[in-house]
Structures are given as C-alpha cells and as structure tokens.
PDB file of C-alpha atoms in Angstrom:
ATOM      1  CA  UNK A   1     115.146  78.698  97.541  1.00 41.00           C
ATOM      2  CA  UNK A   2     113.045  81.337  98.991  1.00 44.00           C
ATOM      3  CA  UNK A   3     114.828  83.767 101.005  1.00 47.00           C
ATOM      4  CA  UNK A   4     112.621  85.339 103.887  1.00 44.00           C
ATOM      5  CA  UNK A   5     111.973  88.842 101.828  1.00 45.00           C
ATOM      6  CA  UNK A   6     110.497  86.561  99.106  1.00 46.00           C
ATOM      7  CA  UNK A   7     108.538  84.440 101.409  1.00 44.00           C
ATOM      8  CA  UNK A   8     106.758  87.574 103.189  1.00 48.00           C
ATOM      9  CA  UNK A   9     106.115  88.778  99.930  1.00 49.00           C
ATOM     10  CA  UNK A  10     104.433  86.653  98.287  1.00 44.00           C
ATOM     11  CA  UNK A  11     102.208  86.251 101.341  1.00 51.00           C
ATOM     12  CA  UNK A  12     101.175  89.748 101.829  1.00 48.00           C
ATOM     13  CA  UNK A  13     100.491  89.660  97.955  1.00 49.00           C
ATOM     14  CA  UNK A  14      98.525  86.398  99.005  1.00 48.00           C
ATOM     15  CA  UNK A  15      96.316  88.718 100.660  1.00 52.00           C
ATOM     16  CA  UNK A  16      96.311  92.197  99.509  1.00 52.00           C
ATOM     17  CA  UNK A  17      96.544  90.879  95.382  1.00 53.00           C
ATOM     18  CA  UNK A  18      98.841  93.711  95.160  1.00 54.00           C
ATOM     19  CA  UNK A  19     100.542  93.775  92.139  1.00 53.00           C
ATOM     20  CA  UNK A  20     102.457  96.725  92.618  1.00 54.00           C
ATOM     21  CA  UNK A  21     104.797  94.565  95.021  1.00 53.00           C
ATOM     22  CA  UNK A  22     106.283  92.379  91.906  1.00 48.00           C
ATOM     23  CA  UNK A  23     105.532  95.100  89.149  1.00 52.00           C
ATOM     24  CA  UNK A  24     108.447  97.592  90.174  1.00 58.00           C
ATOM     25  CA  UNK A  25     111.177  96.387  91.734  1.00 51.00           C
ATOM     26  CA  UNK A  26     112.108 100.127  93.501  1.00 53.00           C
ATOM     27  CA  UNK A  27     108.662  99.932  95.103  1.00 56.00           C
ATOM     28  CA  UNK A  28     109.431  96.496  96.264  1.00 54.00           C
ATOM     29  CA  UNK A  29     112.785  97.184  97.762  1.00 51.00           C
ATOM     30  CA  UNK A  30     111.464 100.208  99.219  1.00 52.00           C
ATOM     31  CA  UNK A  31     108.790  98.218 100.903  1.00 55.00           C
ATOM     32  CA  UNK A  32     111.855  96.664 102.559  1.00 54.00           C
ATOM     33  CA  UNK A  33     110.182  96.817 106.374  1.00 56.00           C
ATOM     34  CA  UNK A  34     107.813  94.040 105.423  1.00 48.00           C
ATOM     35  CA  UNK A  35     109.927  91.714 106.090  1.00 45.00           C
ATOM     36  CA  UNK A  36     111.190  93.133 109.487  1.00 55.00           C
ATOM     37  CA  UNK A  37     107.541  91.837 111.714  1.00 52.00           C
ATOM     38  CA  UNK A  38     108.543  88.595 112.107  1.00 43.00           C
ATOM     39  CA  UNK A  39     111.106  89.359 114.230  1.00 49.00           C
ATOM     40  CA  UNK A  40     110.081  92.484 115.112  1.00 55.00           C
ATOM     41  CA  UNK A  41     106.377  91.584 116.628  1.00 52.00           C
ATOM     42  CA  UNK A  42     107.073  89.144 119.442  1.00 49.00           C
ATOM     43  CA  UNK A  43     110.252  92.020 120.850  1.00 50.00           C
ATOM     44  CA  UNK A  44     107.209  94.734 121.187  1.00 51.00           C
ATOM     45  CA  UNK A  45     105.594  92.816 123.872  1.00 49.00           C
ATOM     46  CA  UNK A  46     108.424  92.773 125.489  1.00 49.00           C
ATOM     47  CA  UNK A  47     110.426  96.312 125.809  1.00 50.00           C
ATOM     48  CA  UNK A  48     109.067  98.645 126.859  1.00 53.00           C
ATOM     49  CA  UNK A  49     109.955 102.400 124.500  1.00 50.00           C
ATOM     50  CA  UNK A  50     111.861 104.267 126.201  1.00 45.00           C
ATOM     51  CA  UNK A  51     109.611 107.119 125.379  1.00 44.00           C
ATOM     52  CA  UNK A  52     106.441 109.124 127.720  1.00 46.00           C
ATOM     53  CA  UNK A  53     106.388 107.164 131.128  1.00 50.00           C
ATOM     54  CA  UNK A  54     108.982 104.883 130.697  1.00 47.00           C
ATOM     55  CA  UNK A  55     111.657 107.282 129.624  1.00 47.00           C
ATOM     56  CA  UNK A  56     114.530 106.554 131.278  1.00 54.00           C
ATOM     57  CA  UNK A  57     115.327 109.879 132.437  1.00 59.00           C
ATOM     58  CA  UNK A  58     119.752 109.617 133.306  1.00 60.00           C
ATOM     59  CA  UNK A  59     120.073 107.913 129.885  1.00 57.00           C
ATOM     60  CA  UNK A  60     123.408 109.672 127.574  1.00 60.00           C
ATOM     61  CA  UNK A  61     121.055 108.110 124.859  1.00 60.00           C
ATOM     62  CA  UNK A  62     118.570 110.486 125.147  1.00 62.00           C
ATOM     63  CA  UNK A  63     117.063 112.665 122.809  1.00 62.00           C
ATOM     64  CA  UNK A  64     115.173 116.121 124.215  1.00 58.00           C
ATOM     65  CA  UNK A  65     111.717 116.447 124.513  1.00 56.00           C
ATOM     66  CA  UNK A  66     111.164 118.896 126.838  1.00 47.00           C
ATOM     67  CA  UNK A  67     109.858 122.973 126.128  1.00 41.00           C
ATOM     68  CA  UNK A  68     109.064 124.611 129.290  1.00 40.00           C
ATOM     69  CA  UNK A  69     106.693 127.263 129.132  1.00 40.00           C
ATOM     70  CA  UNK A  70     106.241 126.235 125.409  1.00 42.00           C
ATOM     71  CA  UNK A  71     109.889 128.897 125.142  1.00 41.00           C
ATOM     72  CA  UNK A  72     110.571 127.701 121.090  1.00 42.00           C
ATOM     73  CA  UNK A  73     113.356 130.213 121.378  1.00 38.00           C
ATOM     74  CA  UNK A  74     114.840 129.711 124.686  1.00 39.00           C
ATOM     75  CA  UNK A  75     115.155 125.860 124.430  1.00 45.00           C
ATOM     76  CA  UNK A  76     115.560 125.466 120.523  1.00 43.00           C
ATOM     77  CA  UNK A  77     116.341 121.230 120.506  1.00 52.00           C
ATOM     78  CA  UNK A  78     113.568 121.013 123.081  1.00 53.00           C
ATOM     79  CA  UNK A  79     110.652 118.787 120.980  1.00 79.00           C
ATOM     80  CA  UNK A  80     113.636 118.345 118.465  1.00 81.00           C
ATOM     81  CA  UNK A  81     113.104 114.508 118.600  1.00 83.00           C
ATOM     82  CA  UNK A  82     109.161 114.214 118.086  1.00 86.00           C
ATOM     83  CA  UNK A  83     108.957 116.515 116.190  1.00 91.00           C
ATOM     84  CA  UNK A  84     111.738 115.196 113.503  1.00 91.00           C
ATOM     85  CA  UNK A  85     111.161 111.273 113.865  1.00 91.00           C
ATOM     86  CA  UNK A  86     107.228 112.620 112.627  1.00 94.00           C
ATOM     87  CA  UNK A  87     108.038 115.071 110.440  1.00 96.00           C
ATOM     88  CA  UNK A  88     110.142 112.963 108.351  1.00 96.00           C
ATOM     89  CA  UNK A  89     106.720 110.831 106.863  1.00 96.00           C
ATOM     90  CA  UNK A  90     104.755 113.991 105.151  1.00 97.00           C
ATOM     91  CA  UNK A  91     107.996 114.621 103.944  1.00 97.00           C
ATOM     92  CA  UNK A  92     108.680 111.611 102.224  1.00 94.00           C
ATOM     93  CA  UNK A  93     104.992 111.605 101.309  1.00 96.00           C
ATOM     94  CA  UNK A  94     104.512 114.675  99.578  1.00 96.00           C
ATOM     95  CA  UNK A  95     108.479 114.178  97.761  1.00 94.00           C
ATOM     96  CA  UNK A  96     107.352 110.386  96.221  1.00 90.00           C
ATOM     97  CA  UNK A  97     103.667 111.313  95.541  1.00 92.00           C
ATOM     98  CA  UNK A  98     104.993 114.482  93.487  1.00 91.00           C
ATOM     99  CA  UNK A  99     107.974 113.043  92.040  1.00 88.00           C
ATOM    100  CA  UNK A 100     106.473 109.765  90.032  1.00 81.00           C
ATOM    101  CA  UNK A 101     105.620 109.529  86.589  1.00 76.00           C
ATOM    102  CA  UNK A 102     103.016 108.772  85.324  1.00 72.00           C
ATOM    103  CA  UNK A 103     100.882 110.750  87.446  1.00 77.00           C
ATOM    104  CA  UNK A 104      97.511 109.282  88.929  1.00 76.00           C
ATOM    105  CA  UNK A 105      94.362 111.533  88.919  1.00 75.00           C
ATOM    106  CA  UNK A 106      92.762 110.373  91.381  1.00 86.00           C
ATOM    107  CA  UNK A 107      90.207 111.781  93.728  1.00 91.00           C
ATOM    108  CA  UNK A 108      90.129 109.130  96.197  1.00 93.00           C
ATOM    109  CA  UNK A 109      93.668 109.222  96.158  1.00 94.00           C
ATOM    110  CA  UNK A 110      93.913 112.563  96.502  1.00 94.00           C
ATOM    111  CA  UNK A 111      91.380 112.600  99.721  1.00 96.00           C
ATOM    112  CA  UNK A 112      93.110 109.483 101.427  1.00 96.00           C
ATOM    113  CA  UNK A 113      96.785 111.775 100.558  1.00 96.00           C
ATOM    114  CA  UNK A 114      95.058 114.201 102.678  1.00 97.00           C
ATOM    115  CA  UNK A 115      93.754 112.364 105.175  1.00 98.00           C
ATOM    116  CA  UNK A 116      97.049 111.265 106.011  1.00 98.00           C
ATOM    117  CA  UNK A 117      98.504 115.043 105.554  1.00 98.00           C
ATOM    118  CA  UNK A 118      96.237 116.507 107.915  1.00 98.00           C
ATOM    119  CA  UNK A 119      96.921 113.230 110.530  1.00 98.00           C
ATOM    120  CA  UNK A 120     101.029 113.934 110.385  1.00 97.00           C
ATOM    121  CA  UNK A 121     100.711 117.823 110.549  1.00 96.00           C
ATOM    122  CA  UNK A 122      98.901 117.304 113.441  1.00 96.00           C
ATOM    123  CA  UNK A 123     101.298 114.852 115.158  1.00 94.00           C
ATOM    124  CA  UNK A 124     104.524 116.071 113.932  1.00 94.00           C
ATOM    125  CA  UNK A 125     103.872 120.261 114.255  1.00 93.00           C
ATOM    126  CA  UNK A 126     100.352 121.118 115.880  1.00 93.00           C
ATOM    127  CA  UNK A 127     100.867 118.618 118.791  1.00 91.00           C
ATOM    128  CA  UNK A 128     104.373 118.730 120.110  1.00 88.00           C
ATOM    129  CA  UNK A 129     104.664 122.464 119.431  1.00 87.00           C
ATOM    130  CA  UNK A 130     101.661 124.274 120.664  1.00 87.00           C
ATOM    131  CA  UNK A 131      99.335 121.765 122.000  1.00 84.00           C
ATOM    132  CA  UNK A 132     101.701 119.480 124.678  1.00 80.00           C
ATOM    133  CA  UNK A 133     102.938 121.229 127.855  1.00 72.00           C
ATOM    134  CA  UNK A 134     106.158 119.091 128.036  1.00 68.00           C
ATOM    135  CA  UNK A 135     107.415 116.148 126.248  1.00 70.00           C
ATOM    136  CA  UNK A 136     109.395 113.136 127.905  1.00 71.00           C
ATOM    137  CA  UNK A 137     112.735 112.634 126.691  1.00 74.00           C
ATOM    138  CA  UNK A 138     113.172 110.220 123.540  1.00 78.00           C
ATOM    139  CA  UNK A 139     115.881 107.699 123.414  1.00 77.00           C
ATOM    140  CA  UNK A 140     118.097 107.684 120.783  1.00 80.00           C
ATOM    141  CA  UNK A 141     117.178 103.766 119.679  1.00 79.00           C
ATOM    142  CA  UNK A 142     113.808 104.814 119.354  1.00 80.00           C
ATOM    143  CA  UNK A 143     115.061 108.016 117.595  1.00 84.00           C
ATOM    144  CA  UNK A 144     116.440 105.964 115.002  1.00 85.00           C
ATOM    145  CA  UNK A 145     113.401 103.062 114.811  1.00 81.00           C
ATOM    146  CA  UNK A 146     110.713 105.943 114.622  1.00 84.00           C
ATOM    147  CA  UNK A 147     112.950 107.416 111.888  1.00 88.00           C
ATOM    148  CA  UNK A 148     113.279 104.823 109.429  1.00 85.00           C
ATOM    149  CA  UNK A 149     110.033 103.507 109.769  1.00 85.00           C
ATOM    150  CA  UNK A 150     108.314 107.021 108.819  1.00 90.00           C
ATOM    151  CA  UNK A 151     110.692 107.373 105.970  1.00 89.00           C
ATOM    152  CA  UNK A 152     109.880 104.501 104.542  1.00 86.00           C
ATOM    153  CA  UNK A 153     105.810 104.698 105.067  1.00 89.00           C
ATOM    154  CA  UNK A 154     105.406 107.994 103.946  1.00 93.00           C
ATOM    155  CA  UNK A 155     107.559 107.316 100.934  1.00 90.00           C
ATOM    156  CA  UNK A 156     105.595 103.870 100.507  1.00 89.00           C
ATOM    157  CA  UNK A 157     101.994 105.379 100.906  1.00 93.00           C
ATOM    158  CA  UNK A 158     102.823 108.488  98.604  1.00 93.00           C
ATOM    159  CA  UNK A 159     104.743 106.287  95.811  1.00 88.00           C
ATOM    160  CA  UNK A 160     101.651 103.758  95.702  1.00 90.00           C
ATOM    161  CA  UNK A 161      99.024 106.402  95.654  1.00 93.00           C
ATOM    162  CA  UNK A 162     100.636 108.514  92.796  1.00 91.00           C
ATOM    163  CA  UNK A 163     100.924 106.198  90.432  1.00 82.00           C
ATOM    164  CA  UNK A 164     100.722 102.740  91.460  1.00 78.00           C
ATOM    165  CA  UNK A 165      96.821 102.410  92.258  1.00 82.00           C
ATOM    166  CA  UNK A 166      93.810 103.561  92.997  1.00 87.00           C
ATOM    167  CA  UNK A 167      91.365 103.255  95.990  1.00 88.00           C
ATOM    168  CA  UNK A 168      88.938 100.957  95.537  1.00 86.00           C
ATOM    169  CA  UNK A 169      87.544  99.775  98.996  1.00 85.00           C
ATOM    170  CA  UNK A 170      84.315 101.451 101.157  1.00 93.00           C
ATOM    171  CA  UNK A 171      85.665 104.668 100.264  1.00 95.00           C
ATOM    172  CA  UNK A 172      83.140 106.630 101.870  1.00 95.00           C
ATOM    173  CA  UNK A 173      82.351 104.715 105.426  1.00 97.00           C
ATOM    174  CA  UNK A 174      86.377 103.813 105.736  1.00 97.00           C
ATOM    175  CA  UNK A 175      87.027 108.043 105.041  1.00 97.00           C
ATOM    176  CA  UNK A 176      83.870 108.496 108.265  1.00 98.00           C
ATOM    177  CA  UNK A 177      85.907 105.859 109.864  1.00 98.00           C
ATOM    178  CA  UNK A 178      88.813 107.767 109.675  1.00 98.00           C
ATOM    179  CA  UNK A 179      87.138 111.083 110.407  1.00 98.00           C
ATOM    180  CA  UNK A 180      85.904 109.381 113.490  1.00 98.00           C
ATOM    181  CA  UNK A 181      88.950 107.974 114.734  1.00 99.00           C
ATOM    182  CA  UNK A 182      91.093 110.983 114.095  1.00 98.00           C
ATOM    183  CA  UNK A 183      88.630 113.216 115.800  1.00 98.00           C
ATOM    184  CA  UNK A 184      88.455 110.933 119.030  1.00 98.00           C
ATOM    185  CA  UNK A 185      92.252 110.348 118.778  1.00 98.00           C
ATOM    186  CA  UNK A 186      92.851 114.774 118.940  1.00 97.00           C
ATOM    187  CA  UNK A 187      89.994 115.007 121.541  1.00 98.00           C
ATOM    188  CA  UNK A 188      91.730 112.501 123.957  1.00 97.00           C
ATOM    189  CA  UNK A 189      94.594 113.207 123.231  1.00 95.00           C
ATOM    190  CA  UNK A 190      93.578 117.060 124.302  1.00 95.00           C
ATOM    191  CA  UNK A 191      92.608 115.348 127.611  1.00 95.00           C
ATOM    192  CA  UNK A 192      95.386 114.298 128.187  1.00 91.00           C
ATOM    193  CA  UNK A 193      97.862 117.891 127.483  1.00 88.00           C
ATOM    194  CA  UNK A 194      94.980 119.896 130.080  1.00 89.00           C
ATOM    195  CA  UNK A 195      96.123 117.785 133.276  1.00 87.00           C
ATOM    196  CA  UNK A 196      99.619 118.802 132.826  1.00 76.00           C
ATOM    197  CA  UNK A 197      98.699 122.471 131.635  1.00 73.00           C
ATOM    198  CA  UNK A 198      96.202 122.489 134.893  1.00 66.00           C
ATOM    199  CA  UNK A 199      97.944 124.034 137.890  1.00 50.00           C
ATOM    200  CA  UNK A 200     101.082 123.793 135.881  1.00 54.00           C
ATOM    201  CA  UNK A 201     101.760 120.365 137.149  1.00 53.00           C
ATOM    202  CA  UNK A 202     104.660 117.696 135.463  1.00 57.00           C
ATOM    203  CA  UNK A 203     103.457 114.211 136.749  1.00 68.00           C
ATOM    204  CA  UNK A 204     100.804 112.094 135.562  1.00 79.00           C
ATOM    205  CA  UNK A 205      97.077 112.422 136.622  1.00 90.00           C
ATOM    206  CA  UNK A 206      94.498 109.974 136.015  1.00 94.00           C
ATOM    207  CA  UNK A 207      92.696 110.927 133.053  1.00 95.00           C
ATOM    208  CA  UNK A 208      88.494 111.085 133.124  1.00 96.00           C
ATOM    209  CA  UNK A 209      86.281 112.029 130.295  1.00 96.00           C
ATOM    210  CA  UNK A 210      84.959 110.685 126.570  1.00 97.00           C
ATOM    211  CA  UNK A 211      86.143 107.064 126.264  1.00 98.00           C
ATOM    212  CA  UNK A 212      88.473 106.799 129.697  1.00 98.00           C
ATOM    213  CA  UNK A 213      85.455 106.039 131.258  1.00 96.00           C
ATOM    214  CA  UNK A 214      86.038 102.318 129.597  1.00 98.00           C
ATOM    215  CA  UNK A 215      89.461 102.520 128.373  1.00 98.00           C
ATOM    216  CA  UNK A 216      92.989 103.683 129.973  1.00 98.00           C
ATOM    217  CA  UNK A 217      94.527 103.992 126.083  1.00 97.00           C
ATOM    218  CA  UNK A 218      90.881 106.143 124.167  1.00 98.00           C
ATOM    219  CA  UNK A 219      93.871 107.802 122.086  1.00 97.00           C
ATOM    220  CA  UNK A 220      95.771 104.190 120.986  1.00 97.00           C
ATOM    221  CA  UNK A 221      92.145 102.752 120.565  1.00 98.00           C
ATOM    222  CA  UNK A 222      90.730 106.158 118.312  1.00 98.00           C
ATOM    223  CA  UNK A 223      93.899 106.427 116.196  1.00 98.00           C
ATOM    224  CA  UNK A 224      93.931 102.408 115.307  1.00 98.00           C
ATOM    225  CA  UNK A 225      89.940 103.176 114.393  1.00 98.00           C
ATOM    226  CA  UNK A 226      91.560 105.679 112.016  1.00 98.00           C
ATOM    227  CA  UNK A 227      93.912 103.984 109.964  1.00 97.00           C
ATOM    228  CA  UNK A 228      91.780 100.419 109.509  1.00 98.00           C
ATOM    229  CA  UNK A 229      89.376 103.535 107.693  1.00 98.00           C
ATOM    230  CA  UNK A 230      91.608 104.754 105.702  1.00 97.00           C
ATOM    231  CA  UNK A 231      92.672 101.231 104.833  1.00 96.00           C
ATOM    232  CA  UNK A 232      88.739 100.225 104.310  1.00 97.00           C
ATOM    233  CA  UNK A 233      88.980 103.723 101.907  1.00 97.00           C
ATOM    234  CA  UNK A 234      92.136 102.768 100.056  1.00 95.00           C
ATOM    235  CA  UNK A 235      91.113  98.996  99.760  1.00 93.00           C
ATOM    236  CA  UNK A 236      92.904  95.486  99.738  1.00 87.00           C
ATOM    237  CA  UNK A 237      95.163  95.979  97.350  1.00 85.00           C
ATOM    238  CA  UNK A 238      97.124  99.351  99.048  1.00 88.00           C
ATOM    239  CA  UNK A 239      99.707  97.258 100.563  1.00 84.00           C
ATOM    240  CA  UNK A 240     101.723 100.227 102.350  1.00 87.00           C
ATOM    241  CA  UNK A 241      98.525 101.714 104.214  1.00 92.00           C
ATOM    242  CA  UNK A 242      97.862  98.286 105.341  1.00 89.00           C
ATOM    243  CA  UNK A 243     101.574  97.283 106.051  1.00 84.00           C
ATOM    244  CA  UNK A 244     101.128 100.660 109.011  1.00 89.00           C
ATOM    245  CA  UNK A 245      98.242  99.263 110.125  1.00 91.00           C
ATOM    246  CA  UNK A 246      99.979  95.715 110.768  1.00 86.00           C
ATOM    247  CA  UNK A 247     102.631  97.991 112.378  1.00 84.00           C
ATOM    248  CA  UNK A 248     100.498  99.883 114.837  1.00 89.00           C
ATOM    249  CA  UNK A 249      99.106  97.006 116.043  1.00 90.00           C
ATOM    250  CA  UNK A 250     102.258  95.885 116.701  1.00 85.00           C
ATOM    251  CA  UNK A 251     103.439  99.043 119.117  1.00 86.00           C
ATOM    252  CA  UNK A 252     100.122 100.388 120.724  1.00 92.00           C
ATOM    253  CA  UNK A 253      98.462  97.053 121.954  1.00 91.00           C
ATOM    254  CA  UNK A 254     101.154  96.277 123.946  1.00 89.00           C
ATOM    255  CA  UNK A 255     102.015  99.080 124.256  1.00 90.00           C
ATOM    256  CA  UNK A 256      98.594  99.571 125.967  1.00 94.00           C
ATOM    257  CA  UNK A 257      98.647  96.966 127.750  1.00 93.00           C
ATOM    258  CA  UNK A 258     101.994  98.470 130.080  1.00 91.00           C
ATOM    259  CA  UNK A 259     100.074 101.796 130.276  1.00 92.00           C
ATOM    260  CA  UNK A 260      97.449  99.801 131.478  1.00 96.00           C
ATOM    261  CA  UNK A 261      99.234  98.137 134.290  1.00 94.00           C
ATOM    262  CA  UNK A 262     101.413 101.162 135.115  1.00 93.00           C
ATOM    263  CA  UNK A 263      98.374 102.781 135.755  1.00 94.00           C
ATOM    264  CA  UNK A 264      97.105 100.296 138.164  1.00 95.00           C
ATOM    265  CA  UNK A 265     100.300 100.231 139.848  1.00 93.00           C
ATOM    266  CA  UNK A 266     100.625 104.484 140.385  1.00 93.00           C
ATOM    267  CA  UNK A 267      97.123 104.811 141.200  1.00 94.00           C
ATOM    268  CA  UNK A 268      95.702 103.008 143.792  1.00 93.00           C
ATOM    269  CA  UNK A 269      92.181 104.442 143.551  1.00 95.00           C
ATOM    270  CA  UNK A 270      92.729 104.289 139.287  1.00 97.00           C
ATOM    271  CA  UNK A 271      88.819 103.195 138.254  1.00 96.00           C
ATOM    272  CA  UNK A 272      88.300  99.634 136.869  1.00 96.00           C
ATOM    273  CA  UNK A 273      88.873 100.098 133.172  1.00 97.00           C
ATOM    274  CA  UNK A 274      89.741  97.896 130.300  1.00 98.00           C
ATOM    275  CA  UNK A 275      93.233  98.791 128.702  1.00 97.00           C
ATOM    276  CA  UNK A 276      92.138  98.982 124.116  1.00 98.00           C
ATOM    277  CA  UNK A 277      89.322  97.995 123.410  1.00 97.00           C
ATOM    278  CA  UNK A 278      85.792  99.388 125.408  1.00 96.00           C
ATOM    279  CA  UNK A 279      83.658  95.790 127.161  1.00 95.00           C
ATOM    280  CA  UNK A 280      86.397  93.877 125.877  1.00 96.00           C
ATOM    281  CA  UNK A 281      89.995  94.509 126.454  1.00 93.00           C
TER     282      UNK A 281
END
C-alpha cells in the first residue's frame, strides 16, 4: 500500500518525468515538502499570513521587521526576520550546487542558477536593507514556515541544476519571460517603497503607475511570470522549479485576493481594478 509521499511522488513524476525523484533517494527525501501541498493549499485560502498589512502588531511571537530611518547600526535586529528567512534559500542553493558530484558543466543550468541567485540577492538583501523604508513585524509561524520552505527550495533547485538534470526547455523564450517578470516585480515594488518614503509616510496609500492601472498586485503577477519563465527555460523535468511555481501560486493567489479586498475596504475611492491578472481577475 502506498503512503501519501509515494502517491505524490508518482503523480509528480507522471507530470514531470523527473527521474531524479527515483534515481536519487537523498534528493527525493529532500523534496519531502511536495507531500505538504494537498494539505496546506486550502489553508492559504482561509488564513492571511501574519506579515505586511496583515501583521498582528501586539503579538508576543512577532519578530522585528522595522528599521527606522535605515539606522541599521542602531537597530541590529531590524529587518532580521525578513532577511534571515529569505537568505537561507540562496545559501542552500550555493551549498548544494557546489557540493554535488559529479558536477554538470552546462551553460543553461548555470544561467538558470544565476537567475535564481539574482532574484534572491535582490529579495533577501537589496530590497529589505537598501530600498524598503520599513517592514512590518513578521509572526514566528510565518518565519518558521518560510525558513523551512526556503531551505528545501534553494537546496533542491541547486542540487538538481548541479548534478541531476540538464535544462531542456524553451530556453531563450523562458529566460526572456523571467527577465520581464523580474524587471516588473522590481519596478512595482519600487512604487510601493516610494509611497512609504514620500513625506515620511508610515501608513498605506493607493499605488499608481505601471500595471497598478489594471490590478492591485502587479508585483505578485510579475513574480509569477518570472518563475513560470524560469520553469519554461529549465524544462518539464526540472521538478524543483515547478514545485516552487505551485507553491508561489498557492501563496500569492489568495494573498492577492486578500490584498485586493483590503484595499477596497480601506479606501472608499479605490479605483476599479482586478486583483491579480489584468482584465481577467
């Protein structure tokens, strides 16, 4: 009789034909978070993760998220939660990418790995430390969940690209789509950062510009485009990247819906926009 892990592994193999799930037991065990999605996806639809505008300010389990006036030296724990839960992903990617033998020398794999590191360098260091004026506290359970996922995500993607498979997808179109998604994600995040910097504002405002004309969460939309592009470049067999795409959709789709509803409740003059996909939803 199959356990849930075996059912999920067989299903994922049927979709991706990724032989690494069977040929490398250590890699398969590191991919254990595949099992969680049949259980966790419904929870994302019901619960708003406690960070950002949905953070619980008075919880005893909050981790610090804010640096005032970028005074890092005066507040060494400021932004600790965000940086620490994100930086683990590129660290584990680098560790597993360079520690596997035999090591594949494949230009496509290296470029996909570079794209991964560019994204996470910006997400874990550049954006929180040098671009964001402040960050809301993050609840301990959000931090632990993100740490666990990012640990496995960075590890399995680095491992696969290093020694388990070769990028065999539509490489150039996929990488172009990743570039557009990354640029769009960064651009729309900058719009949000600028709102907090203008006049020293600490409260939320209605963002305008770019795809904000059409949707409430263009930064989420562009991040989804970014990772779908990288999956297309890597190919169907690169199961870790496609697991990440599934995880991203499971988190960002309900989060976009919640953000959209929050904006409409909070601002009576909020423009007519869709939540996540222009002209669709």
